[in-house]
CSV table of C-alpha atoms and ligand atoms in Angstrom, one decimal:
chain,number,residue,atom,x,y,z
Z,1,MET,CA,55.9,144.4,139.8
Z,2,VAL,CA,57.9,147.5,141.0
Z,3,GLU,CA,61.3,147.7,139.4
Z,4,LEU,CA,63.9,148.4,142.1
Z,5,VAL,CA,67.2,149.9,141.1
Z,6,LEU,CA,69.8,148.3,143.3
Z,7,VAL,CA,72.9,149.8,141.9
Z,8,PRO,CA,73.8,153.5,141.4
Z,9,LEU,CA,73.1,154.4,137.8
Z,10,ALA,CA,74.9,157.2,135.9
Z,11,GLU,CA,72.4,158.9,133.7
Z,12,THR,CA,73.9,162.2,132.5
Z,13,SER,CA,76.3,162.5,129.6
Z,14,SER,CA,79.9,163.5,130.2
Z,15,ARG,CA,79.1,166.3,127.8
Z,16,ALA,CA,78.2,168.3,130.9
Z,17,ASN,CA,81.9,168.3,131.6
Z,18,HIS,CA,83.6,171.0,129.5
Z,19,THR,CA,87.1,169.6,129.3
Z,20,GLY,CA,88.0,172.4,126.9
Z,21,LEU,CA,88.9,174.4,130.0
Z,22,TRP,CA,92.0,172.2,130.5
Z,23,ARG,CA,93.5,173.5,127.3
Z,24,THR,CA,96.7,175.5,127.1
Z,25,LEU,CA,97.3,175.0,123.4
Z,26,LYS,CA,94.5,175.6,120.9
Z,27,PRO,CA,94.4,173.8,117.5
Z,28,VAL,CA,93.3,175.9,114.6
Z,29,ILE,CA,92.6,174.4,111.2
Z,30,ASP,CA,93.5,176.3,108.0
Z,31,TYR,CA,90.7,175.1,105.7
Z,32,SER,CA,92.3,176.5,102.6
Z,33,SER,CA,94.9,173.8,102.7
Z,34,CYS,CA,92.8,171.0,104.4
Z,35,ILE,CA,92.3,168.1,102.0
Z,36,ARG,CA,89.5,166.8,104.2
Z,37,CYS,CA,91.2,163.4,104.7
Z,38,GLU,CA,89.6,163.0,108.2
Z,39,ILE,CA,92.8,161.8,109.8
Z,40,CYS,CA,92.5,164.4,112.6
Z,41,TRP,CA,88.9,163.2,113.3
Z,42,LYS,CA,90.0,159.6,113.3
Z,43,PHE,CA,92.7,160.1,115.9
Z,44,CYS,CA,91.1,162.6,118.3
Z,45,PRO,CA,91.0,160.9,121.8
Z,46,ASP,CA,88.4,163.3,123.0
Z,47,ASN,CA,85.9,163.0,120.2
Z,48,ALA,CA,86.2,166.8,119.9
Z,49,ILE,CA,86.3,166.9,116.1
Z,50,ASN,CA,83.0,166.7,114.2
Z,51,LEU,CA,82.6,166.1,110.5
Z,52,GLU,CA,80.3,168.7,109.0
Z,53,ASP,CA,79.1,169.9,105.6
Z,54,GLY,CA,81.9,171.9,104.0
Z,55,ARG,CA,80.5,172.9,100.6
Z,56,LYS,CA,80.6,176.6,101.6
Z,57,THR,CA,84.1,176.4,103.1
Z,58,PRO,CA,87.2,177.4,101.1
Z,59,ALA,CA,89.0,174.2,99.8
Z,60,PRO,CA,92.5,173.7,98.3
Z,61,ASN,CA,90.9,172.2,95.2
Z,62,GLN,CA,87.5,171.4,93.7
Z,63,LYS,CA,88.0,167.6,94.0
Z,64,VAL,CA,87.5,167.7,97.8
Z,65,ILE,CA,84.8,170.3,98.0
Z,66,ALA,CA,82.0,167.8,98.5
Z,67,PHE,CA,83.8,166.0,101.4
Z,68,SER,CA,83.0,166.8,105.0
Z,69,ILE,CA,85.3,169.2,106.9
Z,70,PRO,CA,86.6,168.6,110.4
Z,71,VAL,CA,85.3,171.1,112.9
Z,72,ILE,CA,86.9,171.3,116.3
Z,73,ASP,CA,84.5,171.6,119.3
Z,74,TYR,CA,86.4,173.8,121.7
Z,75,ASP,CA,84.1,172.9,124.6
Z,76,TYR,CA,85.8,169.5,124.7
Z,77,CYS,CA,89.2,169.8,122.9
Z,78,LYS,CA,91.9,169.3,125.6
Z,79,GLY,CA,94.7,170.6,123.3
Z,80,CYS,CA,96.7,167.4,123.1
Z,81,GLY,CA,98.0,168.2,119.7
Z,82,ILE,CA,97.6,164.7,118.2
Z,83,CYS,CA,95.5,166.2,115.3
Z,84,ALA,CA,98.2,168.7,114.4
Z,85,ASN,CA,100.9,166.1,114.7
Z,86,GLU,CA,99.2,163.6,112.4
Z,87,CYS,CA,97.7,166.0,109.8
Z,88,PRO,CA,99.5,165.1,106.5
Z,89,GLU,CA,99.1,168.7,105.2
Z,90,LYS,CA,100.4,170.3,108.4
Z,91,CYS,CA,97.4,172.7,108.3
Z,92,ILE,CA,96.5,172.6,112.0
Z,93,GLU,CA,98.4,175.1,114.1
Z,94,MET,CA,98.7,174.9,117.8
Z,95,ASN,CA,98.5,178.4,119.4
Z,96,PHE,CA,98.8,179.4,123.0
Z,97,GLU,CA,95.4,180.2,124.6
Z,98,GLU,CA,95.0,183.8,125.6
Z,99,GLU,CA,94.0,184.8,129.1
I,1,MET,CA,85.4,161.3,101.6
I,2,PRO,CA,83.9,158.0,102.8
I,3,THR,CA,85.3,157.5,106.3
I,4,SER,CA,87.7,154.6,106.6
I,5,ILE,CA,86.2,153.6,110.0
I,6,PRO,CA,82.5,153.6,111.1
I,7,GLU,CA,81.2,157.1,111.8
I,8,GLN,CA,79.0,156.1,114.8
I,9,GLU,CA,80.4,157.4,118.1
I,10,LEU,CA,79.4,155.5,121.3
I,11,MET,CA,82.1,157.3,123.5
I,12,GLU,CA,81.1,160.9,124.2
I,13,PRO,CA,83.3,163.9,124.7
I,14,GLY,CA,83.8,165.4,128.2
I,15,HIS,CA,85.5,162.3,129.7
I,16,THR,CA,88.4,162.8,132.1
I,17,ALA,CA,91.3,160.9,130.6
I,18,CYS,CA,94.6,162.8,130.3
I,19,GLN,CA,95.4,164.8,127.2
I,20,GLY,CA,96.4,162.4,124.4
I,21,CYS,CA,95.3,159.2,126.2
I,22,GLY,CA,95.7,156.1,124.0
I,23,ALA,CA,93.3,154.0,126.1
I,24,THR,CA,90.3,156.2,125.1
I,25,LEU,CA,91.0,155.7,121.4
I,26,ALA,CA,91.1,151.9,122.1
I,27,MET,CA,87.6,152.1,123.6
I,28,ARG,CA,86.3,154.5,120.8
I,29,TYR,CA,87.4,152.1,118.1
I,30,VAL,CA,86.2,148.9,119.8
I,31,LEU,CA,82.7,150.4,120.2
I,32,LYS,CA,82.7,151.6,116.6
I,33,ALA,CA,83.4,148.0,115.5
I,34,LEU,CA,80.7,146.5,117.7
I,35,GLY,CA,77.9,149.1,117.7
I,36,LYS,CA,75.1,149.8,120.2
I,37,LYS,CA,74.1,146.3,121.2
I,38,THR,CA,77.1,145.9,123.5
I,39,VAL,CA,77.6,145.7,127.2
I,40,VAL,CA,81.0,146.5,128.7
I,41,SER,CA,82.5,145.4,132.0
I,42,VAL,CA,85.4,147.4,133.3
I,43,PRO,CA,87.5,146.6,136.4
I,44,ALA,CA,89.5,149.1,138.5
I,45,SER,CA,91.8,150.9,136.0
I,46,CYS,CA,92.1,154.2,134.3
I,47,TRP,CA,88.9,153.3,132.4
I,48,ALA,CA,87.0,153.1,135.7
I,49,VAL,CA,87.6,156.8,136.2
I,50,ILE,CA,87.7,158.1,132.6
I,51,PRO,CA,83.9,158.3,132.5
I,52,GLY,CA,84.0,161.0,135.2
I,53,ALA,CA,82.3,161.3,138.5
I,54,MET,CA,78.7,160.3,139.3
I,55,PRO,CA,76.2,160.9,137.7
I,56,ASN,CA,78.1,161.2,134.5
I,57,ARG,CA,78.7,158.5,132.0
I,58,THR,CA,80.7,158.7,128.8
I,59,LEU,CA,79.6,155.6,127.0
I,60,ASP,CA,76.2,155.4,125.3
I,61,ILE,CA,75.9,151.7,126.2
I,62,PRO,CA,75.6,149.8,129.5
I,63,MET,CA,78.9,149.7,131.4
I,64,VAL,CA,79.4,147.6,134.6
I,65,TYR,CA,82.1,148.2,137.1
I,66,THR,CA,83.7,145.0,138.4
I,67,PRO,CA,86.4,144.3,141.1
I,68,PHE,CA,90.0,144.4,139.9
I,69,ALA,CA,90.5,140.6,139.6
I,70,ALA,CA,87.0,139.7,138.3
I,71,THR,CA,86.7,140.8,134.7
I,72,GLY,CA,86.7,137.2,133.4
I,73,ALA,CA,84.1,136.1,135.9
I,74,SER,CA,81.9,139.2,135.3
I,75,ILE,CA,81.7,138.6,131.5
I,76,SER,CA,80.9,135.0,132.1
I,77,GLY,CA,77.9,136.0,134.3
I,78,LEU,CA,76.8,138.8,132.0
I,79,ARG,CA,76.8,136.4,129.0
I,80,GLU,CA,74.9,133.7,130.7
I,81,ALA,CA,72.3,136.1,132.2
I,82,LEU,CA,71.8,137.9,128.8
I,83,ASP,CA,71.3,134.5,127.1
I,84,ILE,CA,68.7,133.5,129.6
I,85,ARG,CA,66.9,136.8,129.0
I,86,GLY,CA,66.9,136.1,125.3
I,87,ASP,CA,69.4,138.8,124.6
I,88,SER,CA,72.0,136.6,122.8
I,89,ASP,CA,72.5,139.3,120.2
I,90,TYR,CA,74.3,141.5,122.7
I,91,ASN,CA,78.1,141.6,122.6
I,92,VAL,CA,79.6,141.1,126.0
I,93,VAL,CA,83.0,142.8,126.4
I,94,GLY,CA,85.4,142.8,129.2
I,95,PHE,CA,87.6,145.9,128.9
I,96,ALA,CA,90.5,145.7,131.3
I,97,GLY,CA,94.0,147.2,131.7
I,98,ASP,CA,97.3,145.2,131.6
I,99,GLY,CA,97.6,145.0,135.4
I,100,GLY,CA,94.0,143.7,135.6
I,101,THR,CA,94.8,141.2,132.9
I,102,ALA,CA,98.4,140.1,133.0
I,103,ASP,CA,98.6,140.1,136.8
I,104,ILE,CA,95.6,140.1,139.1
I,105,GLY,CA,92.9,139.0,136.6
I,106,LEU,CA,94.8,136.2,134.8
I,107,GLN,CA,93.1,133.3,136.5
I,108,SER,CA,89.7,134.8,136.0
I,109,LEU,CA,90.4,135.5,132.4
I,110,SER,CA,91.8,132.0,131.8
I,111,GLY,CA,88.8,130.4,133.4
I,112,ALA,CA,86.3,132.4,131.3
I,113,MET,CA,88.2,131.5,128.1
I,114,GLU,CA,88.3,127.9,129.1
I,115,ARG,CA,84.6,127.7,129.9
I,116,GLY,CA,84.0,128.8,126.3
I,117,HIS,CA,81.5,131.7,126.8
I,118,ASN,CA,80.7,133.8,123.8
I,119,VAL,CA,82.6,136.9,125.0
I,120,PHE,CA,85.2,139.5,124.0
I,121,TYR,CA,88.0,140.2,126.4
I,122,ILE,CA,89.8,143.4,125.4
I,123,MET,CA,93.1,144.1,127.2
I,124,TYR,CA,94.1,147.7,126.8
I,125,ASP,CA,97.8,147.6,127.4
I,126,ASN,CA,99.4,150.8,128.6
I,127,GLU,CA,102.2,148.7,130.1
I,128,GLY,CA,101.8,149.6,133.8
I,129,TYR,CA,99.4,150.4,136.6
I,130,MET,CA,98.7,153.9,135.4
I,131,ASN,CA,95.6,154.8,137.4
I,132,THR,CA,97.4,154.4,140.7
I,133,GLY,CA,100.5,156.3,139.6
I,134,VAL,CA,102.6,154.3,137.1
I,135,GLN,CA,103.7,151.1,138.9
I,136,ARG,CA,105.2,148.2,136.9
I,137,SER,CA,103.1,145.3,135.7
I,138,GLY,CA,103.9,142.0,134.2
I,139,SER,CA,103.2,143.7,130.8
I,140,THR,CA,105.8,146.5,131.4
I,141,PRO,CA,108.7,145.9,129.0
I,142,TYR,CA,112.3,145.4,130.1
I,143,GLY,CA,114.1,148.6,130.7
I,144,ALA,CA,111.2,150.8,131.7
I,145,GLU,CA,111.3,153.1,134.6
I,146,THR,CA,108.2,153.1,136.8
I,147,THR,CA,107.5,154.3,140.3
I,148,THR,CA,108.1,150.8,141.6
I,149,THR,CA,111.2,150.4,139.3
I,150,PRO,CA,112.9,153.7,139.9
I,151,VAL,CA,116.3,153.9,138.2
I,152,GLY,CA,118.2,155.9,140.7
I,153,LEU,CA,121.8,155.0,141.4
I,154,ASP,CA,121.2,151.3,141.5
I,155,ARG,CA,119.8,151.2,137.9
I,156,ASN,CA,116.7,149.6,139.4
I,157,PHE,CA,114.6,149.7,136.1
I,158,LYS,CA,112.4,146.8,135.2
I,159,LYS,CA,114.7,143.8,134.6
I,160,GLN,CA,112.1,141.2,133.5
I,161,GLN,CA,110.9,141.0,129.9
I,162,LYS,CA,107.3,141.8,129.0
I,163,LYS,CA,104.8,139.0,129.6
I,164,VAL,CA,102.6,138.9,126.5
I,165,VAL,CA,99.1,137.8,127.5
I,166,ALA,CA,98.0,137.3,123.8
I,167,ASP,CA,100.7,134.7,123.5
I,168,ILE,CA,99.4,132.9,126.6
I,169,MET,CA,95.9,133.0,125.2
I,170,MET,CA,97.1,131.3,122.0
I,171,ALA,CA,98.9,128.7,123.9
I,172,GLN,CA,95.7,128.0,125.9
I,173,GLY,CA,93.8,127.4,122.6
I,174,VAL,CA,91.5,130.4,122.7
I,175,PRO,CA,89.7,130.3,119.3
I,176,TYR,CA,90.3,134.0,118.4
I,177,VAL,CA,93.4,135.9,119.5
I,178,ALA,CA,94.8,139.1,118.1
I,179,THR,CA,97.0,142.1,118.8
I,180,ALA,CA,96.3,145.6,117.6
I,181,THR,CA,97.2,149.2,118.4
I,182,ILE,CA,95.5,152.6,118.0
I,183,ALA,CA,97.8,153.9,115.3
I,184,TYR,CA,96.1,151.4,112.9
I,185,PRO,CA,92.4,151.9,113.6
I,186,GLU,CA,91.3,150.1,110.4
I,187,ASP,CA,93.2,147.0,111.3
I,188,LEU,CA,92.0,147.2,114.9
I,189,ILE,CA,88.3,147.5,113.9
I,190,ARG,CA,88.6,144.7,111.3
I,191,LYS,CA,90.0,142.4,113.9
I,192,VAL,CA,87.2,143.2,116.4
I,193,GLN,CA,84.7,142.5,113.6
I,194,ASN,CA,86.5,139.3,112.6
I,195,ALA,CA,86.5,138.2,116.2
I,196,LYS,CA,82.7,138.7,116.3
I,197,LYS,CA,82.4,135.9,113.7
I,198,THR,CA,83.8,133.4,116.2
I,199,ASN,CA,81.0,132.1,118.4
I,200,GLY,CA,83.1,131.6,121.6
I,201,PRO,CA,85.7,133.4,123.6
I,202,LYS,CA,87.9,136.0,121.9
I,203,PHE,CA,90.9,137.9,123.2
I,204,ILE,CA,92.4,141.1,121.8
I,205,GLN,CA,95.4,142.9,123.3
I,206,ILE,CA,95.5,146.5,122.2
I,207,LEU,CA,98.6,148.5,122.8
I,208,ALA,CA,97.4,151.9,124.1
I,209,PRO,CA,100.3,154.3,124.7
I,210,CYS,CA,100.1,156.5,127.8
I,211,PRO,CA,101.8,160.0,127.7
I,212,THR,CA,101.5,160.3,131.5
I,213,GLY,CA,103.2,157.0,132.3
I,214,TRP,CA,105.6,156.7,129.4
I,215,TYR,CA,106.7,160.3,129.8
I,216,TYR,CA,106.4,161.6,126.2
I,217,PRO,CA,104.5,164.6,125.0
I,218,PRO,CA,100.7,163.9,124.4
I,219,GLU,CA,100.8,164.8,120.7
I,220,LYS,CA,103.1,161.8,120.1
I,221,THR,CA,100.6,159.1,121.1
I,222,ILE,CA,99.9,157.9,117.6
I,223,GLU,CA,103.5,158.2,116.5
I,224,VAL,CA,104.7,156.1,119.5
I,225,SER,CA,102.0,153.5,118.8
I,226,ARG,CA,103.1,153.3,115.2
I,227,MET,CA,106.8,153.0,116.2
I,228,ALA,CA,106.0,150.1,118.6
I,229,VAL,CA,104.9,148.1,115.6
I,230,GLN,CA,107.6,149.3,113.3
I,231,SER,CA,110.3,148.4,115.8
I,232,ARG,CA,108.6,145.0,116.5
I,233,MET,CA,108.3,145.9,120.2
I,234,PHE,CA,104.6,145.1,119.7
I,235,PRO,CA,104.1,142.8,116.7
I,236,LEU,CA,100.6,142.8,115.2
I,237,TYR,CA,99.0,139.4,114.6
I,238,GLU,CA,95.8,137.6,114.2
I,239,TYR,CA,95.2,133.9,115.2
I,240,SER,CA,91.8,132.6,114.1
I,241,MET,CA,90.6,129.0,113.7
I,242,GLY,CA,94.2,127.7,114.0
I,243,THR,CA,95.5,130.1,111.3
I,244,PHE,CA,98.2,132.6,112.3
I,245,ARG,CA,99.0,135.8,110.4
I,246,LEU,CA,101.7,138.2,111.3
I,247,THR,CA,101.9,141.8,110.0
I,248,ARG,CA,105.3,142.7,108.5
I,249,PRO,CA,106.1,146.4,109.4
I,250,SER,CA,106.4,148.5,106.2
I,251,LYS,CA,109.1,150.8,107.6
I,252,PRO,CA,111.1,149.0,110.2
I,253,VAL,CA,112.8,151.0,112.9
I,254,SER,CA,115.3,149.9,115.5
I,255,VAL,CA,114.4,149.2,119.1
I,256,LYS,CA,116.9,152.0,119.9
I,257,GLU,CA,114.8,154.5,117.9
I,258,TYR,CA,111.7,153.4,119.7
I,259,VAL,CA,113.1,153.7,123.2
I,260,GLN,CA,114.5,157.1,122.4
I,261,SER,CA,110.9,158.3,121.9
I,262,GLN,CA,110.0,158.0,125.5
I,263,LYS,CA,111.5,159.2,128.8
I,264,ARG,CA,110.7,156.0,130.7
I,265,PHE,CA,113.7,154.5,128.7
I,266,SER,CA,116.0,157.5,128.7
I,267,HIS,CA,118.5,156.0,131.2
I,268,MET,CA,119.2,152.9,129.0
I,269,ASP,CA,122.7,152.4,127.8
I,270,GLU,CA,123.8,150.6,124.6
I,271,ASP,CA,124.2,147.2,126.4
I,272,GLU,CA,120.7,147.5,127.9
I,273,ILE,CA,119.2,148.5,124.6
I,274,SER,CA,120.8,145.5,122.9
I,275,ILE,CA,119.4,143.1,125.6
I,276,LEU,CA,116.0,144.5,124.7
I,277,GLN,CA,116.7,144.3,120.9
I,278,GLU,CA,117.7,140.6,121.3
I,279,GLU,CA,114.5,139.7,123.1
I,280,VAL,CA,112.5,141.5,120.4
I,281,ASP,CA,114.3,139.6,117.7
I,282,ARG,CA,113.9,136.3,119.6
I,283,ARG,CA,110.2,136.8,119.9
I,284,TRP,CA,109.8,137.9,116.3
I,285,GLU,CA,111.6,134.7,115.1
I,286,GLY,CA,109.2,132.7,117.2
I,287,LEU,CA,106.2,134.4,115.7
I,288,LEU,CA,107.6,133.8,112.1
I,289,GLU,CA,107.9,130.2,112.9
I,290,LYS,CA,104.3,130.0,114.1
I,291,GLU,CA,103.2,131.3,110.7
I,292,THR,CA,104.7,128.4,108.8
I,293,HIS,CA,103.2,125.7,111.1
B,301,LIG,C1,92.0,144.4,144.6
B,301,LIG,C2,92.5,145.7,144.3
B,301,LIG,N1,93.8,146.0,144.4
B,301,LIG,C3,94.2,147.2,144.1
B,301,LIG,C4,93.4,148.2,143.6
B,301,LIG,C5,93.9,149.6,143.3
B,301,LIG,N2,94.0,149.8,141.8
B,301,LIG,C6,93.0,150.5,141.2
B,301,LIG,S1,93.3,150.7,139.5
B,301,LIG,C7,94.9,149.9,139.7
B,301,LIG,C8,95.8,149.9,138.5
B,301,LIG,C9,95.2,149.2,137.3
B,301,LIG,O1,96.2,149.0,136.4
B,301,LIG,P1,95.8,148.5,135.0
B,301,LIG,O2,94.9,147.3,135.1
B,301,LIG,O3,97.0,148.3,134.1
B,301,LIG,O4,94.9,149.6,134.4
B,301,LIG,P2,95.4,151.2,134.1
B,301,LIG,O5,95.2,151.9,135.4
B,301,LIG,O6,96.8,151.1,133.7
B,301,LIG,O7,94.5,151.7,133.0
B,301,LIG,C10,95.1,149.5,141.0
B,301,LIG,C11,96.3,148.8,141.5
B,301,LIG,C12,92.0,147.9,143.5
B,301,LIG,N3,91.1,148.8,143.0
B,301,LIG,N4,91.6,146.6,143.8
B,302,LIG,S1,94.2,165.9,109.0
B,302,LIG,FE1,94.6,167.9,108.2
B,302,LIG,S2,94.1,167.7,106.0
B,302,LIG,FE2,93.2,165.9,107.0
B,302,LIG,S3,91.1,166.6,107.5
B,302,LIG,FE3,92.3,167.1,109.3
B,302,LIG,S4,93.0,169.2,109.0
B,302,LIG,FE4,92.3,168.4,107.0
B,303,LIG,S1,94.2,168.9,120.1
B,303,LIG,FE1,93.7,166.8,120.7
B,303,LIG,S2,91.7,167.0,121.8
B,303,LIG,FE2,92.0,168.8,120.5
B,303,LIG,S3,91.0,168.4,118.6
B,303,LIG,FE3,93.2,167.9,118.4
B,303,LIG,S4,93.3,165.7,118.8
B,303,LIG,FE4,91.3,166.4,119.6
B,304,LIG,S1,97.3,157.7,132.9
B,304,LIG,FE1,97.6,157.1,130.8
B,304,LIG,S2,96.0,155.6,130.4
B,304,LIG,FE2,95.4,156.6,132.2
B,304,LIG,S3,94.1,158.3,131.5
B,304,LIG,FE3,96.1,159.1,131.6
B,304,LIG,S4,97.0,158.9,129.6
B,304,LIG,FE4,95.2,157.5,129.7
B,305,LIG,MG1,97.8,149.5,132.7
């Protein structure tokens, strides 16, 4: 039997849409004070923060060195500022984008 | 650090919600709780446009668009069809806004719940018709300014109190009913997972603050969501198998502090704020009473 598709199907990922272009404020993480609590990752509405291996990244202390670090994907970050606002260490700074 | 919520992401980046949108977090957490074997039905709402234009999709699971009033009917049909196909292990989720739930979709919702299908109905509550430009809904709280309740010289803000659909669902006898909000993702995810244990209809109302329609800066979305609970404007509860549990806010704040965090309430004077505070207190007392019965 031939399978007919009777409804329009959306097949490409929204990853094709680089919403980072919307940004006017850019969050920048200072890893030397980041305690790797993942709060910024948890609250990002754009899924623009990934958790990555941070064993080679400077850390505020040795206890957290094995934990993942949050890495912002600027292709998608819209610059809402939630991460900076919720970070308990206040180690995310929002800077104006340059031209 | 072991993550406090599931790591799996079924909502992809690149979606077209406003900066700091609470509704996207509601979807992100619900899908973390349910996993890949899930089908979502979405009516006309912000979530109908958040995935972006054809041919883009932002969810890694099947998502069906349904007419504005028909979310309840659509999840009934999806459930029955999947069961006939032998796909009973799929979660069927209606994911609708407050306008689509408290107003136009209420009869469809109530019917689906009454028929007893094994479905989730998630109402993401941004307290207004946001996708069409911030009109008032039954779920808009007293005092709010919207484009259909413009304050102006006549102080024409919304005069009616919020209609709480979760309370209606409890009164109807839906086996699992809960309220949650995005500032507490662990609680939200635990409730969705608890709901899954109920083989029958379940209803969860998620407060999802909207910077665009509540007129506050986008970085405050989590803060506003947290304050809604602390001020008891949006009490968190869980009603399961006849047992009711209410969450006591750890750091209570006044309704006045809450309304001051958003420009939609900025016109309110002391008397109007106390009308709202009284309603909040009245409802809280009612919920406390429910706990003892
Ligand atoms: C029958 C019908 N009436 C009106 C509309 C227009 N419409 C599309 S989305 C929307 C608002 C939805 O509000 P809500 O359910 O609260 O979701 P939100 O946009 O706030 O996420 C309206 C009125 C429609 N699509 N269908
Ligand atoms: S919230 Fe702050 S401290 Fe926590 S992981 Fe993110 S940047 Fe680091
Ligand atoms: S600014 Fe907003 S979108 Fe960008 S990483 Fe932070 S939370 Fe995510
Ligand atoms: S209007 Fe509000 S709910 Fe809709 S996408 Fe924008 S922030 Fe989200
Ligand atoms: Mg709405």
